[in-house]
Coordinates of C-alpha atoms in Angstrom, one line a residue:
M1 CA 143.9 167.9 -15.6
N2 CA 145.9 166.2 -18.5
K3 CA 144.7 166.0 -22.0
K4 CA 143.9 162.3 -21.8
H5 CA 141.7 162.7 -18.8
L6 CA 140.0 165.7 -20.4
L7 CA 139.3 163.6 -23.5
N8 CA 138.0 160.7 -21.5
S9 CA 135.7 163.0 -19.5
S10 CA 134.4 164.6 -22.7
L11 CA 133.7 161.2 -24.3
S12 CA 131.9 160.1 -21.1
I13 CA 129.7 163.2 -21.1
F14 CA 129.0 162.8 -24.9
K15 CA 128.0 159.1 -24.4
K16 CA 125.7 159.9 -21.5
A17 CA 124.1 162.8 -23.4
Y18 CA 123.5 160.6 -26.5
L19 CA 122.2 157.7 -24.4
C20 CA 119.8 160.2 -22.6
L21 CA 118.6 161.5 -26.0
F22 CA 118.1 158.0 -27.3
L23 CA 116.2 156.8 -24.2
T24 CA 114.1 159.9 -24.2
S25 CA 113.1 159.6 -27.9
S26 CA 112.5 155.9 -27.4
F27 CA 110.0 156.5 -24.6
L28 CA 108.4 159.3 -26.7
Y29 CA 108.3 157.6 -30.0
G30 CA 105.0 158.2 -31.6
A31 CA 104.2 155.8 -34.3
A32 CA 104.4 152.2 -35.6
Q33 CA 103.6 150.6 -38.9
T34 CA 100.9 152.0 -41.0
I35 CA 97.9 150.0 -42.1
P36 CA 97.8 150.5 -45.9
I37 CA 94.6 151.8 -47.3
S38 CA 94.5 148.9 -49.8
S39 CA 95.2 146.2 -47.1
V40 CA 93.1 143.1 -47.3
R41 CA 90.2 143.6 -44.8
V42 CA 92.2 145.3 -42.0
E43 CA 91.9 148.9 -43.0
E44 CA 88.1 148.7 -43.5
A45 CA 87.7 146.9 -40.1
T46 CA 89.7 149.6 -38.3
R47 CA 87.0 152.2 -39.1
D48 CA 84.4 149.8 -37.8
L49 CA 86.3 149.4 -34.6
Q50 CA 85.8 153.1 -33.8
L51 CA 82.0 152.8 -34.1
L52 CA 82.3 149.7 -31.9
E53 CA 83.9 151.9 -29.2
K54 CA 87.4 150.2 -29.5
I55 CA 89.3 153.1 -31.1
P56 CA 88.8 156.6 -29.4
S57 CA 86.5 159.0 -31.1
N58 CA 89.2 161.7 -31.4
Y59 CA 90.8 159.7 -34.3
S60 CA 89.3 161.6 -37.3
F61 CA 89.9 159.1 -40.1
N62 CA 90.2 162.2 -42.3
N63 CA 94.0 161.8 -42.6
R64 CA 94.7 158.2 -43.5
P65 CA 96.3 155.7 -43.5
F66 CA 95.8 154.7 -39.9
V67 CA 99.1 154.5 -38.0
C68 CA 99.4 152.1 -35.2
S69 CA 101.0 153.4 -31.9
K70 CA 102.0 152.3 -28.5
A71 CA 98.5 152.9 -27.3
I72 CA 96.9 151.1 -30.2
P73 CA 99.4 148.4 -31.5
L74 CA 98.7 146.2 -34.5
D75 CA 98.2 143.2 -32.3
S76 CA 95.4 145.0 -30.5
I77 CA 93.6 145.7 -33.8
Y78 CA 93.9 142.0 -34.7
R79 CA 92.5 141.0 -31.3
W80 CA 89.6 143.5 -31.6
I81 CA 88.7 142.2 -35.0
D82 CA 88.7 138.5 -34.0
S83 CA 89.9 137.7 -30.5
A84 CA 89.2 133.9 -30.9
Y85 CA 91.4 133.8 -34.0
F86 CA 94.2 135.8 -32.3
D87 CA 94.2 133.6 -29.2
K88 CA 94.5 130.3 -31.1
T89 CA 96.9 131.5 -34.0
Q90 CA 100.6 131.8 -33.1
L91 CA 101.9 134.9 -35.0
N92 CA 105.7 135.1 -35.2
G93 CA 106.1 138.2 -37.3
Q94 CA 107.6 140.2 -34.4
L95 CA 111.3 139.4 -34.6
L96 CA 112.4 142.0 -32.0
N97 CA 110.5 144.2 -29.6
N98 CA 111.8 146.3 -26.7
K99 CA 112.0 149.9 -25.5
W100 CA 114.7 150.8 -28.0
A101 CA 114.1 148.7 -31.1
S102 CA 111.4 146.7 -32.9
I103 CA 111.5 144.6 -36.1
R104 CA 108.4 143.0 -37.6
I105 CA 107.7 141.2 -40.9
L106 CA 104.7 142.7 -42.6
P107 CA 102.0 140.6 -44.1
L108 CA 102.5 139.0 -47.5
A109 CA 99.8 140.4 -49.8
L110 CA 98.6 138.7 -53.0
I111 CA 95.8 140.5 -54.7
Q112 CA 94.3 139.4 -58.0
Q113 CA 91.8 141.3 -60.1
F114 CA 89.9 140.3 -63.3
N115 CA 87.7 142.1 -65.8
S116 CA 85.9 140.0 -68.4
T117 CA 85.0 142.6 -71.0
T118 CA 85.8 146.3 -70.2
P119 CA 88.2 148.2 -68.0
Y120 CA 86.6 148.6 -64.5
G121 CA 87.9 149.1 -61.0
Y122 CA 88.9 151.9 -58.7
N123 CA 90.6 152.7 -55.4
N124 CA 93.1 149.9 -56.1
G125 CA 96.4 151.7 -56.1
G126 CA 98.8 150.7 -58.8
F127 CA 96.4 148.4 -60.7
L128 CA 95.7 149.6 -64.2
K129 CA 92.1 150.3 -65.3
A130 CA 92.4 147.4 -67.7
R131 CA 90.6 144.3 -69.1
G132 CA 91.9 140.9 -68.2
F133 CA 93.9 139.5 -65.2
Q134 CA 96.1 141.6 -62.9
Q135 CA 98.1 140.6 -59.8
L136 CA 99.8 142.5 -57.1
T137 CA 102.4 141.0 -54.8
S138 CA 103.7 142.8 -51.7
L139 CA 106.0 141.8 -48.8
G140 CA 107.8 144.1 -46.4
V141 CA 109.5 144.7 -43.1
F142 CA 109.0 147.4 -40.4
A143 CA 111.8 148.5 -38.1
R144 CA 112.1 151.0 -35.3
F145 CA 115.3 152.2 -33.7
G146 CA 114.5 154.9 -31.2
P147 CA 112.8 157.8 -33.1
L148 CA 113.8 156.3 -36.5
Q149 CA 111.2 154.2 -38.2
I150 CA 111.5 152.4 -41.5
Q151 CA 108.7 150.6 -43.3
L152 CA 109.8 149.0 -46.7
Q153 CA 106.9 147.4 -48.5
P154 CA 107.4 147.5 -52.3
E155 CA 104.8 146.2 -54.8
L156 CA 105.2 144.1 -57.9
I157 CA 102.2 144.4 -60.4
W158 CA 101.6 142.4 -63.5
S159 CA 98.8 143.4 -65.8
Q160 CA 97.5 141.3 -68.8
N161 CA 96.0 144.6 -70.2
N162 CA 94.0 143.0 -72.9
A163 CA 92.2 144.9 -75.7
Y164 CA 88.7 146.0 -74.9
P165 CA 85.8 147.6 -76.8
I166 CA 86.7 151.1 -78.1
T167 CA 84.3 153.9 -79.1
P168 CA 85.1 157.3 -80.8
Q169 CA 84.9 159.0 -77.4
F170 CA 86.4 156.3 -75.1
G171 CA 89.3 153.9 -75.0
S172 CA 92.5 153.2 -76.9
I173 CA 94.8 150.4 -78.1
T174 CA 96.5 148.7 -75.1
T175 CA 100.0 147.4 -74.5
P176 CA 99.7 143.8 -73.2
N177 CA 101.6 142.3 -70.3
R178 CA 102.7 145.4 -68.5
K179 CA 104.9 145.1 -65.4
Q180 CA 105.4 147.7 -62.7
V181 CA 107.8 147.7 -59.7
L182 CA 106.7 150.3 -57.2
P183 CA 108.0 151.5 -53.9
G184 CA 104.5 150.7 -52.6
Q185 CA 103.5 151.3 -49.0
S186 CA 107.0 152.4 -47.9
N187 CA 107.9 155.1 -45.3
I188 CA 111.0 156.3 -43.5
S189 CA 110.4 158.8 -40.7
L190 CA 111.6 160.4 -37.5
N191 CA 108.9 160.4 -34.8
V192 CA 108.6 162.2 -31.5
N193 CA 105.2 161.7 -29.8
A194 CA 102.5 162.5 -32.3
L195 CA 104.7 164.3 -34.8
S196 CA 106.5 162.7 -37.8
V197 CA 108.8 164.0 -40.5
G198 CA 109.9 161.8 -43.3
I199 CA 109.9 160.4 -46.9
A200 CA 107.1 158.1 -48.1
S201 CA 105.3 156.5 -51.0
V202 CA 102.3 155.1 -49.0
N203 CA 98.9 155.9 -50.3
K204 CA 97.2 158.8 -48.6
W205 CA 93.5 159.6 -48.2
Y206 CA 92.2 163.2 -47.5
G207 CA 88.8 163.7 -46.0
P208 CA 86.0 161.6 -44.5
G209 CA 84.7 159.7 -47.6
I210 CA 84.7 155.9 -47.5
N211 CA 84.4 155.2 -51.3
N212 CA 85.4 158.6 -52.7
S213 CA 87.6 161.6 -51.9
L214 CA 87.7 164.9 -53.7
L215 CA 91.4 165.5 -53.5
M216 CA 93.3 162.3 -52.5
S217 CA 92.4 158.6 -52.5
N218 CA 94.2 155.3 -53.2
N219 CA 93.0 155.2 -56.8
A220 CA 96.5 155.7 -58.1
A221 CA 99.8 154.3 -56.8
G222 CA 101.4 156.3 -54.0
F223 CA 103.9 158.8 -55.2
L224 CA 107.3 159.7 -53.6
R225 CA 107.1 162.8 -51.3
A226 CA 108.5 164.5 -48.3
Y227 CA 106.1 165.2 -45.4
I228 CA 105.7 166.5 -41.9
G229 CA 102.5 165.7 -39.9
T230 CA 100.9 163.8 -37.1
N231 CA 100.8 160.0 -36.8
R232 CA 97.9 160.1 -34.3
P233 CA 95.8 162.9 -32.8
L234 CA 97.9 165.6 -31.2
V235 CA 96.1 166.5 -28.0
T236 CA 96.1 170.2 -27.1
P237 CA 94.3 172.2 -24.4
I238 CA 91.5 173.0 -26.8
G239 CA 91.1 169.8 -28.8
S240 CA 92.8 167.1 -31.0
L241 CA 94.6 168.1 -34.2
E242 CA 95.7 166.0 -37.1
F243 CA 97.5 167.2 -40.2
T244 CA 99.9 166.3 -43.1
L245 CA 101.9 168.7 -45.2
S246 CA 103.6 167.1 -48.2
S247 CA 105.5 167.9 -51.4
G248 CA 106.4 165.4 -54.1
W249 CA 106.4 164.6 -57.8
L250 CA 103.6 163.3 -60.0
N251 CA 104.5 161.4 -63.2
E252 CA 102.9 161.1 -66.6
D253 CA 103.4 158.8 -69.6
S254 CA 102.2 160.1 -73.0
T255 CA 102.3 156.6 -74.5
T256 CA 99.5 155.2 -72.4
A257 CA 95.9 156.0 -71.6
F258 CA 95.0 158.8 -69.2
E259 CA 91.9 158.3 -67.0
N260 CA 91.2 162.0 -67.3
Y261 CA 91.3 161.8 -71.2
A262 CA 88.6 159.0 -71.3
M263 CA 91.3 156.3 -71.4
Q264 CA 93.0 157.8 -74.4
P265 CA 96.7 158.8 -74.7
T266 CA 97.8 162.3 -75.6
S267 CA 101.2 163.4 -76.9
K268 CA 100.8 166.7 -75.1
L269 CA 101.5 165.3 -71.6
N270 CA 104.7 163.7 -70.5
R271 CA 105.6 165.8 -67.5
T272 CA 106.9 165.4 -64.0
M273 CA 104.6 167.7 -62.0
Y274 CA 105.3 169.2 -58.6
Y275 CA 102.7 168.5 -56.0
N276 CA 102.1 170.4 -52.7
G277 CA 99.3 169.3 -50.4
L278 CA 97.9 169.9 -46.9
V279 CA 95.1 168.2 -44.9
I280 CA 94.1 169.4 -41.5
S281 CA 91.4 167.9 -39.2
F282 CA 90.4 169.3 -35.7
Q283 CA 88.2 168.0 -33.0
P284 CA 87.2 170.6 -30.4
K285 CA 87.7 169.4 -26.8
W286 CA 84.0 170.2 -26.0
L287 CA 82.6 168.4 -29.1
K288 CA 83.9 164.8 -28.8
G289 CA 83.6 162.9 -32.1
F290 CA 83.0 166.1 -34.2
H291 CA 85.8 166.6 -36.7
A292 CA 86.1 169.6 -39.0
G293 CA 88.8 170.1 -41.5
M294 CA 90.1 171.2 -44.8
S295 CA 92.4 170.0 -47.6
R296 CA 94.2 172.0 -50.3
A297 CA 96.5 170.9 -53.1
Y298 CA 98.5 172.4 -56.0
A299 CA 99.9 170.7 -59.0
V300 CA 102.5 172.7 -60.9
S301 CA 103.4 171.9 -64.5
D302 CA 106.7 173.8 -64.8
M303 CA 108.7 174.7 -61.7
N304 CA 111.4 176.3 -63.7
S305 CA 109.2 178.7 -65.6
A306 CA 110.5 182.3 -65.8
V307 CA 107.2 183.5 -64.3
Y308 CA 108.5 182.3 -60.9
N309 CA 111.7 184.4 -61.1
N310 CA 110.4 187.0 -58.7
S311 CA 108.2 184.6 -56.6
S312 CA 108.7 184.1 -52.9
F313 CA 109.7 180.8 -51.5
V314 CA 106.2 180.2 -50.3
D315 CA 104.6 181.0 -53.6
H316 CA 107.1 178.8 -55.4
Y317 CA 107.4 175.7 -53.2
L318 CA 104.5 175.9 -50.7
P319 CA 101.6 177.4 -52.8
I320 CA 99.0 175.8 -50.5
F321 CA 99.8 178.7 -48.1
S322 CA 99.2 181.3 -50.8
V323 CA 96.0 183.5 -50.9
I324 CA 92.6 181.9 -51.3
E325 CA 91.1 184.9 -53.1
K326 CA 92.3 185.4 -56.7
K327 CA 91.8 189.2 -57.0
S328 CA 95.3 190.0 -55.6
I329 CA 97.1 187.5 -58.1
L330 CA 95.0 188.0 -61.2
A331 CA 97.9 189.5 -63.1
N332 CA 100.0 186.3 -63.5
E333 CA 98.4 183.4 -61.7
D334 CA 97.2 181.6 -64.9
Q335 CA 100.7 182.1 -66.4
K336 CA 102.1 179.9 -63.7
E337 CA 100.6 176.7 -65.3
R338 CA 99.4 175.3 -62.0
D339 CA 96.1 174.1 -60.7
Q340 CA 94.6 174.0 -57.2
Q341 CA 91.9 172.1 -55.4
V342 CA 90.5 172.9 -52.0
S343 CA 87.8 171.3 -49.8
L344 CA 86.1 171.7 -46.5
F345 CA 84.8 168.6 -44.6
L346 CA 83.0 167.4 -41.5
R347 CA 82.8 164.0 -39.8
C348 CA 80.6 163.4 -36.8
V349 CA 81.2 160.1 -34.9
L350 CA 78.6 158.8 -32.3
P351 CA 80.3 155.7 -30.9
K352 CA 77.5 154.9 -28.4
D353 CA 75.0 155.0 -31.2
H354 CA 77.5 153.1 -33.5
F355 CA 76.8 155.8 -36.2
E356 CA 78.7 158.4 -38.2
W357 CA 77.8 160.9 -40.8
Y358 CA 80.1 163.0 -43.0
L359 CA 80.3 165.5 -45.9
E360 CA 82.9 167.1 -48.1
Y361 CA 82.5 170.2 -50.3
G362 CA 85.3 171.4 -52.6
W363 CA 86.3 173.8 -55.4
N364 CA 88.9 173.4 -58.2
D365 CA 89.3 177.1 -58.9
H366 CA 90.0 180.3 -56.9
S367 CA 87.1 182.6 -56.2
V368 CA 87.9 186.2 -57.2
D369 CA 86.9 187.5 -53.8
T370 CA 84.4 186.7 -50.9
R371 CA 81.5 188.2 -52.9
D372 CA 82.3 185.9 -55.8
L373 CA 82.2 182.9 -53.4
F374 CA 78.9 183.8 -51.9
M375 CA 77.3 184.7 -55.2
G376 CA 78.4 181.5 -56.9
P377 CA 79.3 178.9 -54.3
G378 CA 78.7 176.1 -56.8
H379 CA 81.2 177.4 -59.4
S380 CA 83.8 174.7 -60.0
A381 CA 82.4 172.7 -57.0
A382 CA 82.0 169.0 -56.2
Y383 CA 80.7 167.4 -53.0
L384 CA 80.0 164.1 -51.3
V385 CA 77.8 163.0 -48.3
G386 CA 77.4 159.8 -46.5
F387 CA 76.7 157.9 -43.4
K388 CA 77.6 154.6 -41.7
K389 CA 75.6 152.6 -39.1
I390 CA 76.6 149.5 -37.2
V391 CA 74.2 147.3 -35.4
P392 CA 75.9 145.1 -32.8
L393 CA 74.7 141.5 -32.3
P394 CA 76.2 140.6 -28.9
A395 CA 74.7 137.1 -28.7
Q396 CA 76.5 136.2 -31.9
K397 CA 79.6 138.3 -31.2
A398 CA 78.9 139.9 -34.6
Y399 CA 77.6 143.1 -36.1
V400 CA 75.8 144.3 -39.2
N401 CA 77.3 147.3 -41.1
F402 CA 75.3 149.6 -43.4
E403 CA 76.8 152.4 -45.6
V404 CA 75.4 155.0 -47.9
E405 CA 77.5 157.5 -49.9
Y406 CA 76.7 159.9 -52.7
M407 CA 79.2 162.0 -54.7
R408 CA 78.5 164.6 -57.3
G409 CA 81.4 165.4 -59.5
E410 CA 79.2 167.0 -62.2
Q411 CA 79.1 170.8 -62.2
L412 CA 76.3 172.5 -60.4
A413 CA 73.9 175.0 -61.9
E414 CA 76.5 177.8 -61.9
N415 CA 78.0 176.2 -65.0
L416 CA 75.2 177.7 -67.1
V417 CA 76.8 181.1 -66.4
R418 CA 80.4 180.2 -66.1
D419 CA 81.7 176.8 -67.2
A420 CA 84.5 175.5 -65.0
G421 CA 85.3 172.3 -66.9
N422 CA 85.6 169.0 -65.0
W423 CA 87.2 168.6 -61.6
N424 CA 90.7 167.8 -62.9
W425 CA 90.9 170.6 -65.4
H426 CA 91.8 174.3 -65.2
G427 CA 91.6 175.9 -68.6
A428 CA 93.9 173.9 -70.8
L429 CA 95.8 172.4 -67.9
Q430 CA 95.2 168.7 -67.0
S431 CA 96.5 167.9 -63.5
F432 CA 96.1 165.8 -60.3
T433 CA 97.0 162.4 -61.8
H434 CA 99.9 160.1 -61.1
N435 CA 101.0 157.5 -63.7
N436 CA 98.0 158.8 -65.6
Q437 CA 95.5 157.8 -62.9
L438 CA 93.3 160.2 -61.0
L439 CA 94.4 161.1 -57.4
G440 CA 91.0 161.9 -56.1
S441 CA 87.6 160.6 -56.9
A442 CA 88.1 157.4 -58.9
V443 CA 84.8 157.2 -60.8
G444 CA 86.0 159.7 -63.3
P445 CA 86.0 163.5 -63.9
G446 CA 82.6 165.1 -63.9
S447 CA 80.9 161.8 -62.8
N448 CA 78.3 161.1 -60.1
T449 CA 78.0 158.0 -58.0
F450 CA 75.6 156.6 -55.4
K451 CA 76.5 153.5 -53.4
I452 CA 74.7 151.3 -50.8
L453 CA 76.6 148.6 -49.0
S454 CA 75.5 146.2 -46.3
S455 CA 77.6 143.5 -44.6
Y456 CA 77.4 140.9 -41.8
N457 CA 80.7 140.7 -39.8
K458 CA 81.8 138.1 -37.3
G459 CA 85.6 138.2 -36.7
W460 CA 87.4 137.9 -40.0
K461 CA 84.2 136.5 -41.5
R462 CA 82.3 139.0 -43.6
Y463 CA 79.5 138.7 -46.1
L464 CA 78.6 141.8 -48.1
F465 CA 76.2 143.1 -50.7
S466 CA 76.4 146.4 -52.6
I467 CA 74.6 148.3 -55.3
E468 CA 76.2 151.3 -57.0
N469 CA 75.0 153.6 -59.8
I470 CA 77.7 155.6 -61.7
S471 CA 76.7 158.4 -64.2
N472 CA 79.8 159.0 -66.3
D473 CA 80.4 162.7 -67.1
P474 CA 76.7 163.4 -67.8
Q475 CA 77.1 167.2 -68.4
Y476 CA 79.0 166.9 -71.7
H477 CA 77.1 163.8 -73.0
V478 CA 73.5 164.6 -72.5
N479 CA 72.3 162.8 -75.6
S480 CA 74.3 159.6 -75.0
L481 CA 74.4 159.3 -71.2
W482 CA 76.7 156.4 -70.1
T483 CA 75.6 154.7 -66.8
D484 CA 77.1 151.8 -64.9
K485 CA 74.9 149.8 -62.6
V486 CA 77.1 147.7 -60.3
F487 CA 75.8 144.8 -58.3
G488 CA 78.3 143.3 -55.9
A489 CA 78.7 140.5 -53.4
G490 CA 81.7 139.4 -51.3
A491 CA 82.9 137.0 -48.7
D492 CA 85.9 137.2 -46.3
F493 CA 87.2 134.5 -44.0
S494 CA 90.4 133.3 -42.3
F495 CA 92.2 130.0 -42.5
K496 CA 95.2 129.5 -40.2
H497 CA 97.6 132.4 -41.1
F498 CA 95.6 133.4 -44.2
I499 CA 93.1 136.2 -44.4
V500 CA 91.0 136.0 -47.6
S501 CA 88.8 138.6 -49.1
S502 CA 86.7 138.1 -52.3
Q503 CA 84.4 140.2 -54.4
L504 CA 82.2 139.5 -57.4
K505 CA 80.6 142.4 -59.3
T506 CA 78.3 142.5 -62.3
V507 CA 78.7 145.8 -64.1
V508 CA 75.8 146.6 -66.4
Q509 CA 76.9 149.4 -68.7
K510 CA 74.4 151.3 -70.7
N511 CA 75.6 153.4 -73.7
Y512 CA 79.1 152.3 -72.9
G513 CA 81.7 154.8 -74.1
W514 CA 79.0 157.4 -74.6
E515 CA 77.7 155.4 -77.7
L516 CA 73.9 155.0 -78.0
N517 CA 72.6 151.5 -77.6
N518 CA 76.1 150.1 -76.9
N519 CA 75.1 148.0 -73.9
I520 CA 77.7 145.7 -72.3
T521 CA 77.9 143.6 -69.2
N522 CA 81.2 143.2 -67.5
I523 CA 82.2 140.7 -64.7
F524 CA 84.6 142.0 -62.2
I525 CA 86.4 139.6 -59.7
C526 CA 88.8 140.5 -57.0
L527 CA 90.6 138.1 -54.6
G528 CA 92.9 139.3 -51.9
I529 CA 95.0 137.1 -49.7
N530 CA 97.1 138.2 -46.7
Y531 CA 99.5 135.9 -44.9
L532 CA 100.1 137.0 -41.3
F533 CA 103.5 136.0 -40.1

């Protein structure tokens, strides 16, 4: 056999092997575009679809955002939400779609937000907590080439950021007309079946809460991180598993206000903090719709500190796998200038009853040992509970949705013996913020909230009413308790290729800024528009 023939044979074998790998990975690709947590109407409707028996009950919704797949493509979600709209509206966003490749234009999103008097608003990504007008513009593209998937969806945010009433304990001078260019809901990943590995800046949500999450919500902008995890339930012989392990960087800006410093700046903080987080959710095969899980996160102030010189790789870069009990690391743990949060959660879905209930209980400090945990389970703890009920109206092709959620961020009775500070503090270390905004519960550190929401839904049309009571950090302001009573109404509808969502809230603030008899009423307006290509 001559060299030329040998070379040709080798190239032929290589081409066949590559083609075989490409075809195999194409048939096994596991994911499609994500539905951003902040998306206009679609993300909220996706959870409703599970209670309407459209999305299987083994999807936990504890590891969001929801990722579309071959089994549940985005077009199916649109059709389930409003089949009449989908049938009469010609969508042309899919530029290419075959076994090996797919390219799709993502919806154009325009979201406007307005506060008349005070800074209000949460779970709104990169929007500032600010007074005045704000606008977010987002447009992107999704592409799949075999196992490689690319979703580029940057965000441009402009904030009027007007001055607002300041008290000795709350608020600071603002910098008007702030602009932000963020990577937004972007993601680059390699996917095989239900597993993904990649780099992303999409907003994440840990746990079952609808309005609050103890560890991770979309209150702040998504931060750049590397991750490995599932893009849909990984079915095993004993049940369905979902998880995400991620590591990235959190930013701070000492020149602007921190949500965890009562909207005041501090010259002490201008760090880039290392973040390591894990969320796991499992549904046993024999308990369909019952999801149990946990989440744990670390924020590290100084990765180059000498205290890490003799640390293992796991302790240094993957601390979420370090010990839970503190007794074995008492000697130098506090010197490492890092903080942890951990939570356990349950979500029970009953699709035939169109009902779900859920709870999450977490701690922001190690217990010394098991005895310490059982003697003081409320030390450094916070929790949330809630339920959701849907009443189908088949004759109208509609349904009524009812939600109740309570979250307690205020310390429990154990603080009388051992004060743990608020949820985002550990000693003198402030952590778990990105761009000065809280990663987890958005109502503020040490605060409690109770919310009731009811809505009538028919396709894209929705009419909603809500009532919420927020008690702002009551433990440390007993004599000047600041409460917000929020009365909301909203309406959503479709017009040709446009999906429109609107909300109006009246925020009645008593003892605003923890100042007695400083009572203010703020009007909050939010208008979101999606254009579906």
